[in-house]
């Protein structure tokens, strides 16, 4: 497994933990609002072998509370389960960031307990994934991943980056109904600095004001009590 980048320290990527974030290159979606376009396109700004990452982590394991594996889409990497197990072997819990399109990989990771926290994106309501982002078959896989996570013992959050036309109040309520009773739902503010497809947004800023983000949050609280607004993130 080769990583494409490393953020040595983060206070925001693994809730409640000081973490190191390792980035996997390549993605099976092409969200126009993606803020990691190089990774989404499968480029390698850096090349860090799995062994080199473990060597880096070993002397620092007492300074860190956990490791985040992000992307791109990490579940596309065949060495992911072994890498997660090796990180856990250092005594560090693993958080996985995923778009939920590979439920078979997720099922394997959950069954073998090699991830400790899963953050799964729900990009829009399930009946709008196609044609906005992908196919109906992939949308069904996203639905399966939601069920797998909610039925597992793993700690988790679902998260949605809030921008039009992927999100409005009606859509966010549809998403929340579909994850009713979930442990945590995070509404992420859209940030427009780096985008995979800037032309998609040529009509203007599709994001929501801070006030509107709070309104979105209020509209989903009846379905997911622990709903949070997070500023400017995105996987
Ligand atoms: S936002 Fe995530 S799922 Fe979408 S293209 Fe970027 S890395 Fe892939």
mmCIF file of N, CA, C and O in Angstrom, residues 25-93:
data_model
loop_
_atom_site.group_PDB
_atom_site.id
_atom_site.type_symbol
_atom_site.label_atom_id
_atom_site.label_comp_id
_atom_site.label_asym_id
_atom_site.label_seq_id
_atom_site.Cartn_x
_atom_site.Cartn_y
_atom_site.Cartn_z
ATOM 1 N N UNK A 25 -4.422 7.693 -2.488
ATOM 2 C CA UNK A 25 -4.776 8.318 -3.769
ATOM 3 C C UNK A 25 -5.746 7.449 -4.566
ATOM 4 O O UNK A 25 -5.712 6.227 -4.476
ATOM 5 N N UNK A 26 -6.602 8.120 -5.343
ATOM 6 C CA UNK A 26 -7.557 7.417 -6.196
ATOM 7 C C UNK A 26 -8.943 7.442 -5.600
ATOM 8 O O UNK A 26 -9.104 7.326 -4.376
ATOM 9 N N UNK A 27 -9.935 7.650 -6.457
ATOM 10 C CA UNK A 27 -11.322 7.661 -5.983
ATOM 11 C C UNK A 27 -12.225 7.164 -7.099
ATOM 12 O O UNK A 27 -11.919 7.337 -8.278
ATOM 13 N N UNK A 28 -13.328 6.536 -6.710
ATOM 14 C CA UNK A 28 -14.300 6.034 -7.683
ATOM 15 C C UNK A 28 -15.477 6.994 -7.868
ATOM 16 O O UNK A 28 -16.432 6.678 -8.563
ATOM 17 N N UNK A 29 -15.421 8.151 -7.204
ATOM 18 C CA UNK A 29 -16.399 9.213 -7.472
ATOM 19 C C UNK A 29 -15.629 10.433 -7.987
ATOM 20 O O UNK A 29 -14.398 10.487 -7.902
ATOM 21 N N UNK A 30 -16.339 11.388 -8.482
ATOM 22 C CA UNK A 30 -15.704 12.638 -8.939
ATOM 23 C C UNK A 30 -16.601 13.791 -8.494
ATOM 24 O O UNK A 30 -17.163 14.522 -9.318
ATOM 25 N N UNK A 31 -16.729 13.945 -7.178
ATOM 26 C CA UNK A 31 -17.594 15.005 -6.645
ATOM 27 C C UNK A 31 -17.033 16.350 -7.091
ATOM 28 O O UNK A 31 -15.865 16.649 -6.812
ATOM 29 N N UNK A 32 -17.826 17.187 -7.742
ATOM 30 C CA UNK A 32 -17.285 18.469 -8.204
ATOM 31 C C UNK A 32 -16.751 19.330 -7.073
ATOM 32 O O UNK A 32 -15.880 20.157 -7.276
ATOM 33 N N UNK A 33 -17.258 19.117 -5.854
ATOM 34 C CA UNK A 33 -16.839 19.934 -4.712
ATOM 35 C C UNK A 33 -15.662 19.334 -3.956
ATOM 36 O O UNK A 33 -15.266 19.859 -2.911
ATOM 37 N N UNK A 34 -15.088 18.255 -4.481
ATOM 38 C CA UNK A 34 -13.963 17.608 -3.800
ATOM 39 C C UNK A 34 -12.830 18.609 -3.604
ATOM 40 O O UNK A 34 -12.415 19.291 -4.539
ATOM 41 N N UNK A 35 -12.313 18.665 -2.378
ATOM 42 C CA UNK A 35 -11.224 19.614 -2.140
ATOM 43 C C UNK A 35 -9.858 18.914 -2.101
ATOM 44 O O UNK A 35 -8.872 19.506 -1.700
ATOM 45 N N UNK A 36 -9.830 17.654 -2.536
ATOM 46 C CA UNK A 36 -8.559 16.944 -2.705
ATOM 47 C C UNK A 36 -8.449 16.476 -4.154
ATOM 48 O O UNK A 36 -8.338 15.275 -4.430
ATOM 49 N N UNK A 37 -8.468 17.417 -5.122
ATOM 50 C CA UNK A 37 -8.544 16.987 -6.522
ATOM 51 C C UNK A 37 -7.382 16.113 -6.970
ATOM 52 O O UNK A 37 -7.584 15.177 -7.759
ATOM 53 N N UNK A 38 -6.194 16.369 -6.461
ATOM 54 C CA UNK A 38 -5.054 15.536 -6.880
ATOM 55 C C UNK A 38 -5.277 14.080 -6.481
ATOM 56 O O UNK A 38 -5.033 13.160 -7.265
ATOM 57 N N UNK A 39 -5.748 13.895 -5.266
ATOM 58 C CA UNK A 39 -5.983 12.529 -4.788
ATOM 59 C C UNK A 39 -7.170 11.908 -5.503
ATOM 60 O O UNK A 39 -7.151 10.725 -5.848
ATOM 61 N N UNK A 40 -8.210 12.689 -5.740
ATOM 62 C CA UNK A 40 -9.375 12.156 -6.452
ATOM 63 C C UNK A 40 -8.981 11.677 -7.850
ATOM 64 O O UNK A 40 -9.532 10.706 -8.367
ATOM 65 N N UNK A 41 -8.010 12.339 -8.454
ATOM 66 C CA UNK A 41 -7.565 11.967 -9.807
ATOM 67 C C UNK A 41 -6.507 10.874 -9.793
ATOM 68 O O UNK A 41 -5.982 10.499 -10.829
ATOM 69 N N UNK A 42 -6.115 10.415 -8.624
ATOM 70 C CA UNK A 42 -5.142 9.326 -8.551
ATOM 71 C C UNK A 42 -3.704 9.770 -8.665
ATOM 72 O O UNK A 42 -2.823 8.953 -8.959
ATOM 73 N N UNK A 43 -3.432 11.051 -8.417
ATOM 74 C CA UNK A 43 -2.054 11.535 -8.473
ATOM 75 C C UNK A 43 -1.359 11.304 -7.121
ATOM 76 O O UNK A 43 -2.017 11.103 -6.096
ATOM 77 N N UNK A 44 -0.038 11.359 -7.164
ATOM 78 C CA UNK A 44 0.757 11.123 -5.959
ATOM 79 C C UNK A 44 1.668 12.313 -5.689
ATOM 80 O O UNK A 44 2.789 12.361 -6.172
ATOM 81 N N UNK A 45 1.197 13.308 -4.917
ATOM 82 C CA UNK A 45 2.079 14.417 -4.547
ATOM 83 C C UNK A 45 3.308 13.915 -3.790
ATOM 84 O O UNK A 45 4.378 14.503 -3.859
ATOM 85 N N UNK A 46 3.128 12.818 -3.035
ATOM 86 C CA UNK A 46 4.238 12.142 -2.350
ATOM 87 C C UNK A 46 4.011 10.639 -2.517
ATOM 88 O O UNK A 46 2.914 10.202 -2.860
ATOM 89 N N UNK A 47 5.031 9.859 -2.249
ATOM 90 C CA UNK A 47 4.882 8.398 -2.226
ATOM 91 C C UNK A 47 5.457 7.891 -0.913
ATOM 92 O O UNK A 47 6.654 8.017 -0.667
ATOM 93 N N UNK A 48 4.580 7.375 -0.067
ATOM 94 C CA UNK A 48 5.006 6.897 1.251
ATOM 95 C C UNK A 48 4.569 5.437 1.369
ATOM 96 O O UNK A 48 3.365 5.139 1.419
ATOM 97 N N UNK A 49 5.517 4.545 1.388
ATOM 98 C CA UNK A 49 5.180 3.118 1.484
ATOM 99 C C UNK A 49 4.618 2.816 2.870
ATOM 100 O O UNK A 49 4.922 3.512 3.852
ATOM 101 N N UNK A 50 3.826 1.749 2.940
ATOM 102 C CA UNK A 50 3.215 1.357 4.214
ATOM 103 C C UNK A 50 4.287 1.157 5.282
ATOM 104 O O UNK A 50 4.138 1.626 6.426
ATOM 105 N N UNK A 51 5.368 0.478 4.933
ATOM 106 C CA UNK A 51 6.437 0.233 5.916
ATOM 107 C C UNK A 51 7.030 1.544 6.424
ATOM 108 O O UNK A 51 7.350 1.677 7.608
ATOM 109 N N UNK A 52 7.187 2.498 5.498
ATOM 110 C CA UNK A 52 7.765 3.788 5.886
ATOM 111 C C UNK A 52 6.819 4.521 6.835
ATOM 112 O O UNK A 52 7.266 5.168 7.794
ATOM 113 N N UNK A 53 5.528 4.412 6.592
ATOM 114 C CA UNK A 53 4.567 5.055 7.493
ATOM 115 C C UNK A 53 4.633 4.409 8.880
ATOM 116 O O UNK A 53 4.644 5.109 9.903
ATOM 117 N N UNK A 54 4.704 3.084 8.916
ATOM 118 C CA UNK A 54 4.785 2.399 10.215
ATOM 119 C C UNK A 54 6.077 2.773 10.945
ATOM 120 O O UNK A 54 6.071 2.966 12.163
ATOM 121 N N UNK A 55 7.153 2.895 10.188
ATOM 122 C CA UNK A 55 8.424 3.320 10.801
ATOM 123 C C UNK A 55 8.314 4.734 11.367
ATOM 124 O O UNK A 55 8.876 5.054 12.406
ATOM 125 N N UNK A 56 7.591 5.580 10.646
ATOM 126 C CA UNK A 56 7.385 6.950 11.125
ATOM 127 C C UNK A 56 6.541 6.950 12.411
ATOM 128 O O UNK A 56 6.828 7.675 13.364
ATOM 129 N N UNK A 57 5.516 6.117 12.426
ATOM 130 C CA UNK A 57 4.586 6.127 13.559
ATOM 131 C C UNK A 57 5.191 5.513 14.823
ATOM 132 O O UNK A 57 4.891 5.957 15.938
ATOM 133 N N UNK A 58 6.024 4.506 14.651
ATOM 134 C CA UNK A 58 6.491 3.732 15.816
ATOM 135 C C UNK A 58 7.087 4.613 16.921
ATOM 136 O O UNK A 58 6.643 4.526 18.075
ATOM 137 N N UNK A 59 8.052 5.483 16.630
ATOM 138 C CA UNK A 59 8.606 6.281 17.740
ATOM 139 C C UNK A 59 7.671 7.396 18.208
ATOM 140 O O UNK A 59 7.945 8.043 19.213
ATOM 141 N N UNK A 60 6.603 7.626 17.474
ATOM 142 C CA UNK A 60 5.697 8.735 17.823
ATOM 143 C C UNK A 60 4.380 8.251 18.429
ATOM 144 O O UNK A 60 3.485 9.046 18.683
ATOM 145 N N UNK A 61 4.266 6.949 18.636
ATOM 146 C CA UNK A 61 2.950 6.424 19.015
ATOM 147 C C UNK A 61 2.463 6.959 20.368
ATOM 148 O O UNK A 61 1.271 7.036 20.608
ATOM 149 N N UNK A 62 3.383 7.365 21.226
ATOM 150 C CA UNK A 62 2.945 7.895 22.519
ATOM 151 C C UNK A 62 2.521 9.358 22.418
ATOM 152 O O UNK A 62 1.910 9.903 23.320
ATOM 153 N N UNK A 63 2.877 9.991 21.307
ATOM 154 C CA UNK A 63 2.487 11.392 21.109
ATOM 155 C C UNK A 63 1.145 11.510 20.399
ATOM 156 O O UNK A 63 0.552 12.575 20.341
ATOM 157 N N UNK A 64 0.699 10.401 19.819
ATOM 158 C CA UNK A 64 -0.541 10.402 19.038
ATOM 159 C C UNK A 64 -1.608 9.583 19.763
ATOM 160 O O UNK A 64 -1.295 8.653 20.501
ATOM 161 N N UNK A 65 -2.876 9.947 19.482
ATOM 162 C CA UNK A 65 -3.997 9.169 20.030
ATOM 163 C C UNK A 65 -4.612 8.268 18.968
ATOM 164 O O UNK A 65 -5.448 7.425 19.283
ATOM 165 N N UNK A 66 -4.263 8.496 17.695
ATOM 166 C CA UNK A 66 -4.875 7.686 16.659
ATOM 167 C C UNK A 66 -4.382 8.083 15.281
ATOM 168 O O UNK A 66 -3.669 9.086 15.123
ATOM 169 N N UNK A 67 -4.754 7.260 14.296
ATOM 170 C CA UNK A 67 -4.368 7.504 12.906
ATOM 171 C C UNK A 67 -5.621 7.521 12.048
ATOM 172 O O UNK A 67 -6.494 6.652 12.184
ATOM 173 N N UNK A 68 -5.702 8.507 11.171
ATOM 174 C CA UNK A 68 -6.819 8.606 10.220
ATOM 175 C C UNK A 68 -6.323 8.165 8.855
ATOM 176 O O UNK A 68 -5.276 8.620 8.386
ATOM 177 N N UNK A 69 -7.081 7.275 8.216
ATOM 178 C CA UNK A 69 -6.776 6.914 6.836
ATOM 179 C C UNK A 69 -7.856 7.555 5.977
ATOM 180 O O UNK A 69 -9.043 7.244 6.097
ATOM 181 N N UNK A 70 -7.418 8.494 5.141
ATOM 182 C CA UNK A 70 -8.351 9.299 4.359
ATOM 183 C C UNK A 70 -7.980 9.215 2.886
ATOM 184 O O UNK A 70 -7.120 8.435 2.486
ATOM 185 N N UNK A 71 -8.633 10.012 2.069
ATOM 186 C CA UNK A 71 -8.353 9.898 0.647
ATOM 187 C C UNK A 71 -8.611 11.181 -0.084
ATOM 188 O O UNK A 71 -8.639 12.250 0.523
ATOM 189 N N UNK A 72 -8.935 10.953 -1.439
ATOM 190 C CA UNK A 72 -9.262 9.722 -2.129
ATOM 191 C C UNK A 72 -10.241 8.799 -1.396
ATOM 192 O O UNK A 72 -10.898 9.214 -0.460
ATOM 193 N N UNK A 73 -10.300 7.571 -1.891
ATOM 194 C CA UNK A 73 -11.173 6.586 -1.266
ATOM 195 C C UNK A 73 -10.338 5.403 -0.806
ATOM 196 O O UNK A 73 -9.947 4.549 -1.614
ATOM 197 N N UNK A 74 -10.071 5.316 0.497
ATOM 198 C CA UNK A 74 -9.161 4.295 1.001
ATOM 199 C C UNK A 74 -9.602 2.859 0.733
ATOM 200 O O UNK A 74 -8.763 1.970 0.633
ATOM 201 N N UNK A 75 -10.913 2.611 0.629
ATOM 202 C CA UNK A 75 -11.357 1.217 0.471
ATOM 203 C C UNK A 75 -11.003 0.647 -0.900
ATOM 204 O O UNK A 75 -11.184 -0.536 -1.140
ATOM 205 N N UNK A 76 -10.485 1.476 -1.802
ATOM 206 C CA UNK A 76 -10.017 0.964 -3.100
ATOM 207 C C UNK A 76 -8.636 0.311 -2.982
ATOM 208 O O UNK A 76 -8.202 -0.388 -3.885
ATOM 209 N N UNK A 77 -7.932 0.562 -1.883
ATOM 210 C CA UNK A 77 -6.558 0.059 -1.724
ATOM 211 C C UNK A 77 -6.586 -1.358 -1.165
ATOM 212 O O UNK A 77 -7.136 -1.604 -0.083
ATOM 213 N N UNK A 78 -5.975 -2.287 -1.886
ATOM 214 C CA UNK A 78 -6.078 -3.698 -1.481
ATOM 215 C C UNK A 78 -5.379 -3.976 -0.151
ATOM 216 O O UNK A 78 -5.746 -4.898 0.561
ATOM 217 N N UNK A 79 -4.380 -3.197 0.197
ATOM 218 C CA UNK A 79 -3.654 -3.466 1.440
ATOM 219 C C UNK A 79 -4.271 -2.834 2.675
ATOM 220 O O UNK A 79 -3.663 -2.864 3.759
ATOM 221 N N UNK A 80 -5.462 -2.271 2.533
ATOM 222 C CA UNK A 80 -6.039 -1.500 3.648
ATOM 223 C C UNK A 80 -6.224 -2.321 4.937
ATOM 224 O O UNK A 80 -5.817 -1.862 6.007
ATOM 225 N N UNK A 81 -6.830 -3.519 4.870
ATOM 226 C CA UNK A 81 -7.032 -4.256 6.137
ATOM 227 C C UNK A 81 -5.718 -4.536 6.859
ATOM 228 O O UNK A 81 -5.628 -4.346 8.074
ATOM 229 N N UNK A 82 -4.695 -4.961 6.124
ATOM 230 C CA UNK A 82 -3.408 -5.251 6.763
ATOM 231 C C UNK A 82 -2.803 -3.989 7.365
ATOM 232 O O UNK A 82 -2.215 -4.025 8.449
ATOM 233 N N UNK A 83 -2.947 -2.882 6.665
ATOM 234 C CA UNK A 83 -2.390 -1.628 7.173
ATOM 235 C C UNK A 83 -3.106 -1.201 8.452
ATOM 236 O O UNK A 83 -2.464 -0.777 9.424
ATOM 237 N N UNK A 84 -4.419 -1.314 8.455
ATOM 238 C CA UNK A 84 -5.177 -0.954 9.663
ATOM 239 C C UNK A 84 -4.743 -1.832 10.834
ATOM 240 O O UNK A 84 -4.527 -1.340 11.950
ATOM 241 N N UNK A 85 -4.601 -3.122 10.567
ATOM 242 C CA UNK A 85 -4.190 -4.054 11.628
ATOM 243 C C UNK A 85 -2.795 -3.684 12.144
ATOM 244 O O UNK A 85 -2.533 -3.710 13.348
ATOM 245 N N UNK A 86 -1.896 -3.337 11.234
ATOM 246 C CA UNK A 86 -0.526 -2.988 11.642
ATOM 247 C C UNK A 86 -0.519 -1.718 12.499
ATOM 248 O O UNK A 86 0.218 -1.625 13.491
ATOM 249 N N UNK A 87 -1.343 -0.754 12.155
ATOM 250 C CA UNK A 87 -1.416 0.483 12.960
ATOM 251 C C UNK A 87 -1.987 0.168 14.335
ATOM 252 O O UNK A 87 -1.474 0.623 15.361
ATOM 253 N N UNK A 88 -3.048 -0.639 14.349
ATOM 254 C CA UNK A 88 -3.606 -1.039 15.653
ATOM 255 C C UNK A 88 -2.563 -1.791 16.479
ATOM 256 O O UNK A 88 -2.531 -1.675 17.709
ATOM 257 N N UNK A 89 -1.698 -2.531 15.789
ATOM 258 C CA UNK A 89 -0.634 -3.273 16.469
ATOM 259 C C UNK A 89 0.342 -2.356 17.198
ATOM 260 O O UNK A 89 1.032 -2.789 18.129
ATOM 261 N N UNK A 90 0.405 -1.110 16.794
ATOM 262 C CA UNK A 90 1.239 -0.125 17.502
ATOM 263 C C UNK A 90 0.510 0.455 18.719
ATOM 264 O O UNK A 90 1.051 1.292 19.430
ATOM 265 N N UNK A 91 -0.733 0.040 18.881
ATOM 266 C CA UNK A 91 -1.522 0.562 19.999
ATOM 267 C C UNK A 91 -2.300 1.815 19.639
ATOM 268 O O UNK A 91 -2.802 2.509 20.516
ATOM 269 N N UNK A 92 -2.414 2.101 18.333
ATOM 270 C CA UNK A 92 -3.109 3.308 17.888
ATOM 271 C C UNK A 92 -4.439 2.937 17.222
ATOM 272 O O UNK A 92 -4.456 2.129 16.279
ATOM 273 N N UNK A 93 -5.538 3.518 17.671
ATOM 274 C CA UNK A 93 -6.806 3.279 16.997
ATOM 275 C C UNK A 93 -6.824 3.912 15.600
ATOM 276 O O UNK A 93 -6.126 4.894 15.340
#
